[in-house]
mmCIF file of C-alpha atoms in Angstrom:
data_model
loop_
_atom_site.group_PDB
_atom_site.id
_atom_site.type_symbol
_atom_site.label_atom_id
_atom_site.label_comp_id
_atom_site.label_asym_id
_atom_site.label_seq_id
_atom_site.Cartn_x
_atom_site.Cartn_y
_atom_site.Cartn_z
ATOM 1 C CA MET N 29 -7.752 -6.189 5.669
ATOM 2 C CA ARG N 30 -4.014 -6.132 6.289
ATOM 3 C CA GLU N 31 -4.383 -3.762 9.267
ATOM 4 C CA VAL N 32 -6.577 -6.252 11.176
ATOM 5 C CA MET N 33 -4.822 -9.415 9.993
ATOM 6 C CA GLU N 34 -3.215 -10.239 13.333
ATOM 7 C CA LYS N 35 -6.521 -10.109 15.226
ATOM 8 C CA LEU N 36 -8.249 -12.027 12.436
ATOM 9 C CA GLU N 37 -5.667 -14.809 12.583
ATOM 10 C CA GLU N 38 -6.011 -15.012 16.363
ATOM 11 C CA ALA N 39 -9.808 -15.168 16.188
ATOM 12 C CA LEU N 40 -9.885 -17.842 13.513
ATOM 13 C CA LEU N 41 -7.414 -19.994 15.456
ATOM 14 C CA THR N 42 -9.645 -19.863 18.535
ATOM 15 C CA GLY N 43 -12.870 -20.373 16.585
ATOM 16 C CA GLN N 44 -14.337 -16.907 17.244
ATOM 17 C CA ARG N 45 -17.010 -15.440 14.990
ATOM 18 C CA LEU N 46 -16.316 -11.926 13.774
ATOM 19 C CA ALA N 47 -17.885 -9.389 11.490
ATOM 20 C CA LEU N 48 -15.517 -7.862 8.957
ATOM 21 C CA ALA N 49 -16.481 -4.365 7.775
ATOM 22 C CA THR N 50 -14.580 -3.131 4.714
ATOM 23 C CA VAL N 51 -14.623 0.124 2.770
ATOM 24 C CA VAL N 52 -15.535 -0.968 -0.775
ATOM 25 C CA ARG N 53 -16.337 2.320 -2.550
ATOM 26 C CA THR N 54 -15.742 5.997 -1.887
ATOM 27 C CA GLU N 55 -16.752 9.259 -3.523
ATOM 28 C CA GLY N 56 -15.324 12.682 -2.836
ATOM 29 C CA SER N 57 -13.171 13.328 0.218
ATOM 30 C CA ALA N 58 -13.656 10.066 2.118
ATOM 31 C CA PRO N 59 -11.469 9.612 5.218
ATOM 32 C CA ARG N 60 -10.275 6.036 4.581
ATOM 33 C CA ALA N 61 -9.215 4.248 1.414
ATOM 34 C CA VAL N 62 -10.939 1.348 -0.334
ATOM 35 C CA GLY N 63 -9.872 -1.889 1.364
ATOM 36 C CA THR N 64 -9.622 -0.426 4.873
ATOM 37 C CA SER N 65 -11.219 -2.838 7.335
ATOM 38 C CA MET N 66 -12.567 -3.025 10.865
ATOM 39 C CA LEU N 67 -13.407 -6.147 12.867
ATOM 40 C CA VAL N 68 -16.336 -6.356 15.286
ATOM 41 C CA THR N 69 -16.490 -9.162 17.836
ATOM 42 C CA GLU N 70 -19.689 -10.810 19.040
ATOM 43 C CA ASP N 71 -19.618 -8.631 22.176
ATOM 44 C CA GLY N 72 -19.474 -5.481 19.998
ATOM 45 C CA SER N 73 -15.799 -4.664 20.476
ATOM 46 C CA PRO N 74 -14.202 -3.022 17.404
ATOM 47 C CA VAL N 75 -10.676 -3.522 16.099
ATOM 48 C CA GLY N 76 -9.527 -0.959 13.548
ATOM 49 C CA SER N 77 -11.466 1.845 11.893
ATOM 50 C CA VAL N 78 -13.303 2.444 8.622
ATOM 51 C CA SER N 79 -13.876 6.190 8.867
ATOM 52 C CA GLY N 80 -11.726 7.661 11.612
ATOM 53 C CA GLY N 81 -14.728 7.798 13.982
ATOM 54 C CA CYS N 82 -17.479 9.245 11.771
ATOM 55 C CA VAL N 83 -19.638 6.153 11.295
ATOM 56 C CA GLU N 84 -18.083 3.470 13.491
ATOM 57 C CA ALA N 85 -21.009 3.342 15.942
ATOM 58 C CA SER N 86 -23.479 2.649 13.132
ATOM 59 C CA VAL N 87 -21.161 0.047 11.599
ATOM 60 C CA ILE N 88 -20.926 -1.760 14.942
ATOM 61 C CA GLU N 89 -24.731 -1.877 15.150
ATOM 62 C CA ALA N 90 -24.976 -3.219 11.606
ATOM 63 C CA ALA N 91 -22.243 -5.761 12.334
ATOM 64 C CA ALA N 92 -24.319 -7.142 15.212
ATOM 65 C CA ASP N 93 -27.201 -7.733 12.786
ATOM 66 C CA VAL N 94 -24.895 -9.476 10.310
ATOM 67 C CA LEU N 95 -23.470 -11.709 13.045
ATOM 68 C CA ALA N 96 -26.999 -12.618 14.127
ATOM 69 C CA SER N 97 -28.316 -13.354 10.623
ATOM 70 C CA GLY N 98 -25.166 -14.510 8.848
ATOM 71 C CA VAL N 99 -26.284 -12.474 5.826
ATOM 72 C CA PRO N 100 -23.769 -9.905 4.492
ATOM 73 C CA GLU N 101 -24.913 -6.304 4.112
ATOM 74 C CA LEU N 102 -23.790 -3.258 2.136
ATOM 75 C CA HIS N 103 -24.220 0.129 3.837
ATOM 76 C CA SER N 104 -23.783 3.636 2.431
ATOM 77 C CA PHE N 105 -22.835 6.704 4.449
ATOM 78 C CA GLY N 106 -22.581 10.327 3.353
ATOM 79 C CA ILE N 107 -22.705 13.745 4.937
ATOM 80 C CA SER N 108 -25.852 14.316 6.979
ATOM 81 C CA ASP N 109 -28.661 16.043 5.049
ATOM 82 C CA ASP N 110 -29.503 18.228 8.035
ATOM 83 C CA ASP N 111 -26.528 19.686 9.832
ATOM 84 C CA GLY N 112 -23.578 17.395 9.172
ATOM 85 C CA PHE N 113 -23.623 16.082 12.747
ATOM 86 C CA GLY N 114 -25.823 13.050 12.176
ATOM 87 C CA VAL N 115 -24.547 9.680 11.056
ATOM 88 C CA GLY N 116 -22.321 10.511 8.129
ATOM 89 C CA LEU N 117 -18.994 11.914 7.034
ATOM 90 C CA MET N 118 -18.080 15.390 8.182
ATOM 91 C CA CYS N 119 -15.593 15.664 5.295
ATOM 92 C CA GLY N 120 -18.427 15.812 2.762
ATOM 93 C CA GLY N 121 -17.641 12.590 0.920
ATOM 94 C CA SER N 122 -19.469 9.288 0.860
ATOM 95 C CA VAL N 123 -18.425 5.742 1.589
ATOM 96 C CA GLU N 124 -19.872 2.270 1.112
ATOM 97 C CA ILE N 125 -19.025 -0.376 3.680
ATOM 98 C CA PHE N 126 -19.532 -4.108 3.178
ATOM 99 C CA ILE N 127 -20.082 -6.167 6.326
ATOM 100 C CA GLN N 128 -19.756 -9.947 6.346
ATOM 101 C CA THR N 129 -19.203 -12.690 8.875
ATOM 102 C CA TYR N 130 -15.716 -14.118 9.186
ATOM 103 C CA GLU N 131 -15.368 -17.508 10.823
ATOM 104 C CA PRO N 132 -13.326 -20.665 10.090
ATOM 105 C CA ALA N 133 -16.120 -22.367 8.129
ATOM 106 C CA ALA N 134 -16.911 -19.257 6.065
ATOM 107 C CA CYS N 135 -13.464 -18.227 4.839
ATOM 108 C CA PRO N 136 -11.705 -21.171 3.200
ATOM 109 C CA HIS N 137 -9.391 -18.859 1.267
ATOM 110 C CA PHE N 138 -7.906 -17.203 4.352
ATOM 111 C CA ALA N 139 -5.359 -19.984 4.899
ATOM 112 C CA SER N 140 -4.228 -19.578 1.276
ATOM 113 C CA LEU N 141 -3.861 -15.837 1.859
ATOM 114 C CA GLN N 142 -1.704 -16.483 4.925
ATOM 115 C CA ARG N 143 0.555 -18.801 2.921
ATOM 116 C CA ALA N 144 0.844 -16.256 0.112
ATOM 117 C CA LEU N 145 1.788 -13.508 2.560
ATOM 118 C CA ALA N 146 4.384 -15.729 4.242
ATOM 119 C CA ALA N 147 5.916 -16.456 0.835
ATOM 120 C CA ASN N 148 5.751 -12.773 -0.286
ATOM 121 C CA LEU N 149 3.620 -13.715 -3.301
ATOM 122 C CA PRO N 150 1.526 -10.941 -4.901
ATOM 123 C CA CYS N 151 -2.184 -11.781 -4.855
ATOM 124 C CA ALA N 152 -5.658 -10.325 -4.361
ATOM 125 C CA MET N 153 -8.644 -11.388 -2.278
ATOM 126 C CA VAL N 154 -11.581 -10.764 -4.605
ATOM 127 C CA THR N 155 -15.059 -10.476 -3.047
ATOM 128 C CA ILE N 156 -18.483 -9.920 -4.614
ATOM 129 C CA PHE N 157 -19.992 -7.239 -2.372
ATOM 130 C CA ASP N 158 -23.070 -6.233 -4.377
ATOM 131 C CA GLY N 159 -25.369 -7.996 -6.831
ATOM 132 C CA GLU N 160 -27.858 -10.848 -6.664
ATOM 133 C CA PRO N 161 -28.182 -12.104 -3.050
ATOM 134 C CA GLY N 162 -26.959 -15.586 -3.909
ATOM 135 C CA PHE N 163 -23.652 -14.219 -5.180
ATOM 136 C CA VAL N 164 -22.895 -11.567 -2.546
ATOM 137 C CA GLY N 165 -20.174 -12.611 -0.126
ATOM 138 C CA ARG N 166 -18.396 -14.991 -2.474
ATOM 139 C CA SER N 167 -14.634 -14.584 -2.417
ATOM 140 C CA GLU N 168 -11.582 -16.065 -4.055
ATOM 141 C CA LEU N 169 -7.849 -15.621 -3.569
ATOM 142 C CA VAL N 170 -6.326 -14.847 -6.968
ATOM 143 C CA PRO N 171 -2.524 -15.093 -7.328
ATOM 144 C CA GLN N 172 -0.667 -12.962 -9.826
ATOM 145 C CA ASN N 173 -1.107 -14.257 -13.394
ATOM 146 C CA ALA N 174 -3.906 -16.654 -12.371
ATOM 147 C CA ASP N 175 -7.486 -16.746 -13.636
ATOM 148 C CA ILE N 176 -10.625 -15.827 -11.696
ATOM 149 C CA GLU N 177 -13.261 -18.076 -13.251
ATOM 150 C CA GLU N 178 -14.004 -20.024 -10.033
ATOM 151 C CA LEU N 179 -15.506 -16.917 -8.425
ATOM 152 C CA PHE N 180 -18.201 -16.693 -11.102
ATOM 153 C CA GLU N 181 -19.248 -20.343 -11.277
ATOM 154 C CA GLY N 182 -23.041 -20.510 -11.566
ATOM 155 C CA THR N 183 -23.448 -16.762 -12.073
ATOM 156 C CA ALA N 184 -24.060 -16.974 -15.850
ATOM 157 C CA LEU N 185 -21.768 -13.978 -16.287
ATOM 158 C CA VAL N 186 -20.877 -13.524 -19.951
ATOM 159 C CA PRO N 187 -17.316 -14.575 -20.919
ATOM 160 C CA ASP N 188 -16.314 -11.028 -21.905
ATOM 161 C CA ALA N 189 -17.230 -9.786 -18.425
ATOM 162 C CA VAL N 190 -15.290 -12.619 -16.769
ATOM 163 C CA ARG N 191 -12.237 -11.723 -18.853
ATOM 164 C CA ALA N 192 -12.664 -8.039 -17.984
ATOM 165 C CA ALA N 193 -12.830 -8.920 -14.291
ATOM 166 C CA GLY N 194 -9.696 -11.041 -14.587
ATOM 167 C CA ASP N 195 -7.874 -8.229 -16.362
ATOM 168 C CA ALA N 196 -8.948 -5.762 -13.663
ATOM 169 C CA VAL N 197 -7.655 -8.066 -10.929
ATOM 170 C CA GLN N 198 -4.277 -8.544 -12.599
ATOM 171 C CA GLU N 199 -3.977 -4.808 -13.280
ATOM 172 C CA ALA N 200 -4.680 -4.085 -9.615
ATOM 173 C CA ILE N 201 -2.101 -6.644 -8.446
ATOM 174 C CA ALA N 202 0.516 -5.258 -10.847
ATOM 175 C CA SER N 203 -0.048 -1.692 -9.627
ATOM 176 C CA GLY N 204 -0.426 -2.666 -5.970
ATOM 177 C CA THR N 205 -3.734 -0.799 -5.777
ATOM 178 C CA THR N 206 -6.775 -2.095 -3.891
ATOM 179 C CA THR N 207 -9.897 -1.051 -5.782
ATOM 180 C CA SER N 208 -13.480 -1.926 -6.640
ATOM 181 C CA VAL N 209 -15.000 -2.575 -10.068
ATOM 182 C CA LEU N 210 -18.520 -2.799 -11.446
ATOM 183 C CA LEU N 211 -19.481 -5.615 -13.825
ATOM 184 C CA PRO N 212 -22.681 -6.062 -15.851
ATOM 185 C CA ALA N 213 -25.520 -8.173 -14.521
ATOM 186 C CA ALA N 214 -25.250 -11.903 -15.105
ATOM 187 C CA THR N 215 -27.589 -13.485 -17.619
ATOM 188 C CA GLY N 216 -31.082 -13.850 -16.151
ATOM 189 C CA THR N 217 -30.471 -11.328 -13.347
ATOM 190 C CA GLU N 218 -31.009 -7.600 -13.018
ATOM 191 C CA LYS N 219 -28.386 -6.346 -10.552
ATOM 192 C CA PRO N 220 -24.818 -5.727 -11.761
ATOM 193 C CA LEU N 221 -22.003 -7.338 -9.795
ATOM 194 C CA SER N 222 -19.554 -5.255 -7.779
ATOM 195 C CA LEU N 223 -16.145 -6.645 -6.845
ATOM 196 C CA LEU N 224 -13.674 -5.603 -4.172
ATOM 197 C CA ILE N 225 -10.119 -6.375 -5.309
ATOM 198 C CA ASP N 226 -8.087 -6.319 -2.086
ATOM 199 C CA VAL N 227 -4.440 -6.438 -3.165
ATOM 200 C CA TYR N 228 -1.562 -7.904 -1.180
ATOM 201 C CA ARG N 229 2.003 -7.411 -2.350
ATOM 202 C CA PRO N 230 5.394 -7.861 -0.698
ATOM 203 C CA ALA N 231 6.277 -4.904 1.495
ATOM 204 C CA ARG N 232 7.961 -2.070 -0.374
ATOM 205 C CA ARG N 233 11.704 -2.088 0.292
ATOM 206 C CA LEU N 234 13.701 0.702 1.892
ATOM 207 C CA LEU N 235 17.463 0.366 1.429
ATOM 208 C CA ILE N 236 19.591 2.542 3.701
ATOM 209 C CA PHE N 237 23.266 2.718 2.783
ATOM 210 C CA GLY N 238 25.382 3.816 5.716
ATOM 211 C CA ALA N 239 24.911 2.662 9.317
ATOM 212 C CA ILE N 240 25.198 6.114 10.903
ATOM 213 C CA ASP N 241 23.229 7.549 13.831
ATOM 214 C CA PHE N 242 20.503 8.859 11.514
ATOM 215 C CA SER N 243 20.044 5.381 10.045
ATOM 216 C CA ALA N 244 18.535 3.961 13.230
ATOM 217 C CA SER N 245 15.768 6.587 13.267
ATOM 218 C CA LEU N 246 15.146 6.223 9.532
ATOM 219 C CA ALA N 247 14.947 2.435 9.846
ATOM 220 C CA HIS N 248 12.492 2.780 12.722
ATOM 221 C CA MET N 249 10.288 5.201 10.792
ATOM 222 C CA GLY N 250 10.442 3.086 7.635
ATOM 223 C CA ALA N 251 9.453 -0.093 9.476
ATOM 224 C CA PHE N 252 6.625 1.783 11.203
ATOM 225 C CA LEU N 253 5.291 2.810 7.780
ATOM 226 C CA GLY N 254 5.322 -0.784 6.529
ATOM 227 C CA PHE N 255 8.558 -0.883 4.554
ATOM 228 C CA HIS N 256 10.922 -3.840 4.589
ATOM 229 C CA VAL N 257 14.087 -2.110 5.802
ATOM 230 C CA THR N 258 17.641 -3.142 4.905
ATOM 231 C CA VAL N 259 20.691 -1.302 6.206
ATOM 232 C CA CYS N 260 23.968 -1.922 4.371
ATOM 233 C CA ASP N 261 27.441 -0.753 5.369
ATOM 234 C CA ALA N 262 30.920 -2.083 4.671
ATOM 235 C CA ARG N 263 31.978 -1.319 8.248
ATOM 236 C CA ALA N 264 31.054 -4.192 10.557
ATOM 237 C CA VAL N 265 31.630 -2.122 13.685
ATOM 238 C CA PHE N 266 28.721 0.173 12.744
ATOM 239 C CA ALA N 267 26.367 -2.267 11.022
ATOM 240 C CA THR N 268 24.958 -4.083 14.033
ATOM 241 C CA ALA N 269 21.456 -5.000 15.178
ATOM 242 C CA GLU N 270 22.170 -3.354 18.522
ATOM 243 C CA ARG N 271 22.728 0.022 16.851
ATOM 244 C CA ILE N 272 19.849 -0.319 14.382
ATOM 245 C CA PRO N 273 17.263 -2.602 16.013
ATOM 246 C CA SER N 274 14.342 -1.731 13.729
ATOM 247 C CA ALA N 275 15.978 -2.900 10.503
ATOM 248 C CA HIS N 276 14.702 -6.191 9.097
ATOM 249 C CA GLU N 277 18.137 -6.895 7.630
ATOM 250 C CA ILE N 278 21.654 -5.714 8.468
ATOM 251 C CA VAL N 279 24.099 -6.355 5.621
ATOM 252 C CA ILE N 280 27.876 -5.998 5.872
ATOM 253 C CA ASP N 281 29.061 -5.486 2.314
ATOM 254 C CA GLN N 282 30.285 -2.837 -0.087
ATOM 255 C CA PRO N 283 27.099 -0.823 -0.793
ATOM 256 C CA VAL N 284 27.394 -0.841 -4.588
ATOM 257 C CA ARG N 285 28.165 -4.565 -4.649
ATOM 258 C CA TYR N 286 25.133 -5.356 -2.505
ATOM 259 C CA LEU N 287 22.852 -3.161 -4.631
ATOM 260 C CA GLN N 288 24.074 -4.804 -7.833
ATOM 261 C CA LYS N 289 23.503 -8.285 -6.373
ATOM 262 C CA GLU N 290 19.969 -7.455 -5.261
ATOM 263 C CA ILE N 291 19.135 -6.090 -8.709
ATOM 264 C CA ALA N 292 20.635 -9.151 -10.419
ATOM 265 C CA ARG N 293 18.615 -11.481 -8.176
ATOM 266 C CA GLY N 294 15.395 -9.659 -9.060
ATOM 267 C CA ARG N 295 14.758 -8.786 -5.421
ATOM 268 C CA LEU N 296 14.286 -5.058 -5.974
ATOM 269 C CA ALA N 297 11.125 -3.737 -7.588
ATOM 270 C CA THR N 298 11.253 -0.283 -9.123
ATOM 271 C CA ASP N 299 9.128 1.017 -6.218
ATOM 272 C CA ALA N 300 12.066 0.566 -3.825
ATOM 273 C CA ALA N 301 13.357 3.606 -1.949
ATOM 274 C CA ILE N 302 17.147 4.108 -1.908
ATOM 275 C CA CYS N 303 18.595 6.339 0.827
ATOM 276 C CA VAL N 304 22.334 7.000 0.800
ATOM 277 C CA LEU N 305 23.556 8.320 4.138
ATOM 278 C CA THR N 306 27.260 7.420 4.190
ATOM 279 C CA HIS N 307 28.681 10.924 3.558
ATOM 280 C CA ASP N 308 31.623 9.302 1.780
ATOM 281 C CA ALA N 309 32.039 9.774 -1.969
ATOM 282 C CA LYS N 310 33.766 6.438 -2.483
ATOM 283 C CA PHE N 311 30.599 4.711 -1.204
ATOM 284 C CA ASP N 312 27.938 7.249 -2.220
ATOM 285 C CA VAL N 313 28.757 7.862 -5.866
ATOM 286 C CA PRO N 314 28.940 4.220 -7.085
ATOM 287 C CA VAL N 315 25.616 3.411 -5.380
ATOM 288 C CA LEU N 316 23.929 6.497 -6.833
ATOM 289 C CA ASP N 317 25.325 5.692 -10.283
ATOM 290 C CA VAL N 318 23.761 2.195 -10.226
ATOM 291 C CA ALA N 319 20.506 3.383 -8.631
ATOM 292 C CA LEU N 320 20.001 6.162 -11.193
ATOM 293 C CA ARG N 321 20.644 3.801 -14.098
ATOM 294 C CA HIS N 322 18.143 1.267 -12.721
ATOM 295 C CA GLY N 323 15.392 3.852 -12.168
ATOM 296 C CA PHE N 324 14.045 3.421 -8.648
ATOM 297 C CA ALA N 325 10.987 5.313 -7.437
ATOM 298 C CA TYR N 326 12.963 7.240 -4.832
ATOM 299 C CA ILE N 327 16.689 7.971 -4.690
ATOM 300 C CA GLY N 328 17.962 10.327 -1.999
ATOM 301 C CA ALA N 329 21.387 11.201 -0.635
ATOM 302 C CA MET N 330 22.226 12.980 2.612
ATOM 303 C CA GLY N 331 24.692 15.831 2.789
ATOM 304 C CA SER N 332 25.175 19.572 2.502
ATOM 305 C CA ARG N 333 24.563 21.480 -0.707
ATOM 306 C CA ARG N 334 28.319 21.556 -1.266
ATOM 307 C CA THR N 335 28.435 17.759 -0.884
ATOM 308 C CA ALA N 336 25.458 17.417 -3.236
ATOM 309 C CA GLN N 337 27.218 19.526 -5.871
ATOM 310 C CA ASP N 338 30.405 17.480 -5.512
ATOM 311 C CA ARG N 339 28.367 14.287 -6.075
ATOM 312 C CA ARG N 340 26.744 15.735 -9.170
ATOM 313 C CA GLU N 341 30.133 16.574 -10.666
ATOM 314 C CA ARG N 342 31.409 13.057 -9.940
ATOM 315 C CA LEU N 343 28.266 11.535 -11.483
ATOM 316 C CA ILE N 344 28.709 13.709 -14.583
ATOM 317 C CA GLY N 345 32.206 12.262 -14.790
ATOM 318 C CA LEU N 346 30.564 8.808 -14.960
ATOM 319 C CA GLY N 347 28.446 9.844 -17.931
ATOM 320 C CA HIS N 348 25.321 11.223 -16.240
ATOM 321 C CA THR N 349 23.450 14.283 -17.461
ATOM 322 C CA ASP N 350 21.107 16.738 -15.790
ATOM 323 C CA GLN N 351 18.234 14.672 -17.161
ATOM 324 C CA SER N 352 19.515 11.343 -15.854
ATOM 325 C CA MET N 353 20.206 12.912 -12.430
ATOM 326 C CA ALA N 354 16.760 14.543 -12.190
ATOM 327 C CA PRO N 355 15.368 11.740 -9.942
ATOM 328 C CA LEU N 356 18.132 12.312 -7.368
ATOM 329 C CA ARG N 357 16.921 14.091 -4.248
ATOM 330 C CA SER N 358 19.956 15.662 -2.668
ATOM 331 C CA PRO N 359 20.022 17.129 -0.114
ATOM 332 C CA ILE N 360 17.611 14.466 1.050
ATOM 333 C CA GLY N 361 14.204 15.129 2.638
ATOM 334 C CA LEU N 362 11.591 17.866 2.778
ATOM 335 C CA ASP N 363 12.334 21.332 4.100
ATOM 336 C CA LEU N 364 11.379 20.910 7.769
ATOM 337 C CA SER N 365 14.577 22.420 9.179
ATOM 338 C CA ALA N 366 15.088 19.006 10.786
ATOM 339 C CA SER N 367 18.129 18.627 12.987
ATOM 340 C CA THR N 368 17.758 15.551 15.204
ATOM 341 C CA PRO N 369 17.890 12.006 13.780
ATOM 342 C CA ALA N 370 14.170 11.559 14.506
ATOM 343 C CA GLU N 371 13.211 14.826 12.793
ATOM 344 C CA THR N 372 15.413 13.988 9.843
ATOM 345 C CA ALA N 373 13.757 10.564 9.526
ATOM 346 C CA VAL N 374 10.345 12.264 9.400
ATOM 347 C CA SER N 375 11.651 14.653 6.726
ATOM 348 C CA ILE N 376 12.983 11.808 4.561
ATOM 349 C CA MET N 377 9.966 9.511 4.920
ATOM 350 C CA ALA N 378 7.612 12.418 4.216
ATOM 351 C CA GLU N 379 9.491 13.032 0.957
ATOM 352 C CA ILE N 380 9.276 9.314 0.081
ATOM 353 C CA ILE N 381 5.499 9.354 0.640
ATOM 354 C CA ALA N 382 5.134 12.553 -1.398
ATOM 355 C CA ALA N 383 7.158 11.016 -4.237
ATOM 356 C CA LYS N 384 5.010 7.878 -4.208
ATOM 357 C CA ASN N 385 1.797 9.879 -4.401
ATOM 358 C CA GLN N 386 3.226 12.445 -6.829
ATOM 359 C CA THR N 387 2.322 15.313 -4.530
ATOM 360 C CA SER N 388 4.006 18.623 -3.834
ATOM 361 C CA GLY N 389 4.727 18.130 -0.143
ATOM 362 C CA LEU N 390 3.183 21.553 0.504
ATOM 363 C CA PRO N 391 1.030 22.201 3.600
ATOM 364 C CA LEU N 392 -2.565 21.161 2.853
ATOM 365 C CA ALA N 393 -3.661 24.641 3.885
ATOM 366 C CA HIS N 394 -1.758 25.966 0.858
ATOM 367 C CA THR N 395 -3.417 23.593 -1.631
ATOM 368 C CA SER N 396 -6.956 23.574 -2.987
ATOM 369 C CA GLU N 397 -7.525 20.143 -4.521
ATOM 370 C CA PRO N 398 -9.398 17.358 -2.670
ATOM 371 C CA ILE N 399 -7.239 15.841 0.063
ATOM 372 C CA HIS N 400 -7.811 12.139 -0.564
ATOM 373 C CA LYS N 401 -8.520 11.670 -4.246
ATOM 374 C CA GLY N 402 -5.876 13.948 -5.730
ATOM 375 C CA ALA N 403 -3.122 11.353 -5.391
ATOM 376 C CA LEU N 404 -5.186 8.739 -7.213
ATOM 377 C CA GLU N 405 -5.897 11.083 -10.102
ATOM 378 C CA ARG N 406 -2.233 12.013 -10.397
ATOM 379 C CA ALA N 407 -1.357 8.306 -10.474
ATOM 380 C CA GLY N 408 -3.657 7.854 -13.465
ATOM 381 C CA TYR N 409 -6.783 6.399 -11.866
ATOM 382 C CA GLN N 410 -9.851 8.071 -13.349
ATOM 383 C CA LEU N 411 -12.436 8.610 -10.645
ATOM 384 C CA ARG N 412 -15.894 7.887 -11.993
ATOM 385 C CA PRO N 413 -19.242 9.487 -11.181
ATOM 386 C CA ALA N 414 -21.485 7.427 -8.910
ATOM 387 C CA GLY N 415 -23.001 4.488 -10.737
ATOM 388 C CA GLN N 416 -20.790 4.772 -13.805
ATOM 389 C CA PRO N 417 -18.731 1.614 -14.498
ATOM 390 C CA PRO N 418 -14.988 1.805 -15.086
ATOM 391 C CA SER N 419 -13.886 1.978 -18.705
ATOM 392 C CA PHE N 420 -12.506 -1.582 -18.737
ATOM 393 C CA CYS N 421 -15.904 -3.135 -17.941
ATOM 394 C CA TYR N 422 -18.104 -4.591 -20.666
#
């Protein structure tokens, strides 16, 4: 829902009724991830996309029905049985899309979500999207380390299942992964309950040390990809908002001192990306030493292979080994033969994305595994056959 949040806020402020269509389950090579949303206005205008164009027309038609009836609906789409050109997914996967009305009276938790986002508090919007009709459409905002029992009031769901659902929500928040889970049927009912756990976490941080020409392009690309971008340099003449307008923060400080302070304050999660661009050993090496000891998800340093070797020798002098330096990506970026600041920014951010998803960075034409689900499997999420509940369900 994050990608349509701005339009949703605007509509709710003006009292508009909208239909919110959300991808809640996928199988195979589906084009969009679970949690991706599209809004449809009462005049049929869409905002966003749930399939990259494959099924949007059918979703808009279904959204009109939901707006007219007020009753949420779950729709399934797969590749056409005939020739692949009917309503369905050309990629061969399947997707389930939940459509519900969204209006001020029907979404009391949205204001709480806005406050949580403003305060950078991890949370999840949990919605029942399949099950007994009286339960479908219920939602609750669940903060990190909070319970979920309110969502199941009156459902007669057994306590073990409620605890399993709560555990699944907290696991999703901790990992930052939007997902769906299947629970057993409540007592006295036949249909199992399906939950969408739509996770919201503070934006991943990108720290760029060195306010050089390349930093402006990297900050722009990082902000475009949803990172919270900080540029730090000890030289006030270079570290200015005019030179690097896309950065969320410009910090004038010794790079290693700033990094140590941010770690001490608990402001840096291990998923932060550290990019060292200063080209000066007296700045580079102390920052890399601290970053490697803390264990960030991505640590990269710009420079030639000779510069990279010189850094390694200096880091060895500080007690590092080949094993402790293994996370260091230097020279920084993927092999794109990038030369301009913009090309170099693409090279670096592509490597950061590849590191996050534990992928090779090879051209897709040179790989054989499924395009969309491979990253999830590598991250440890076991994809289940259709209809089979996850292992943590009771």
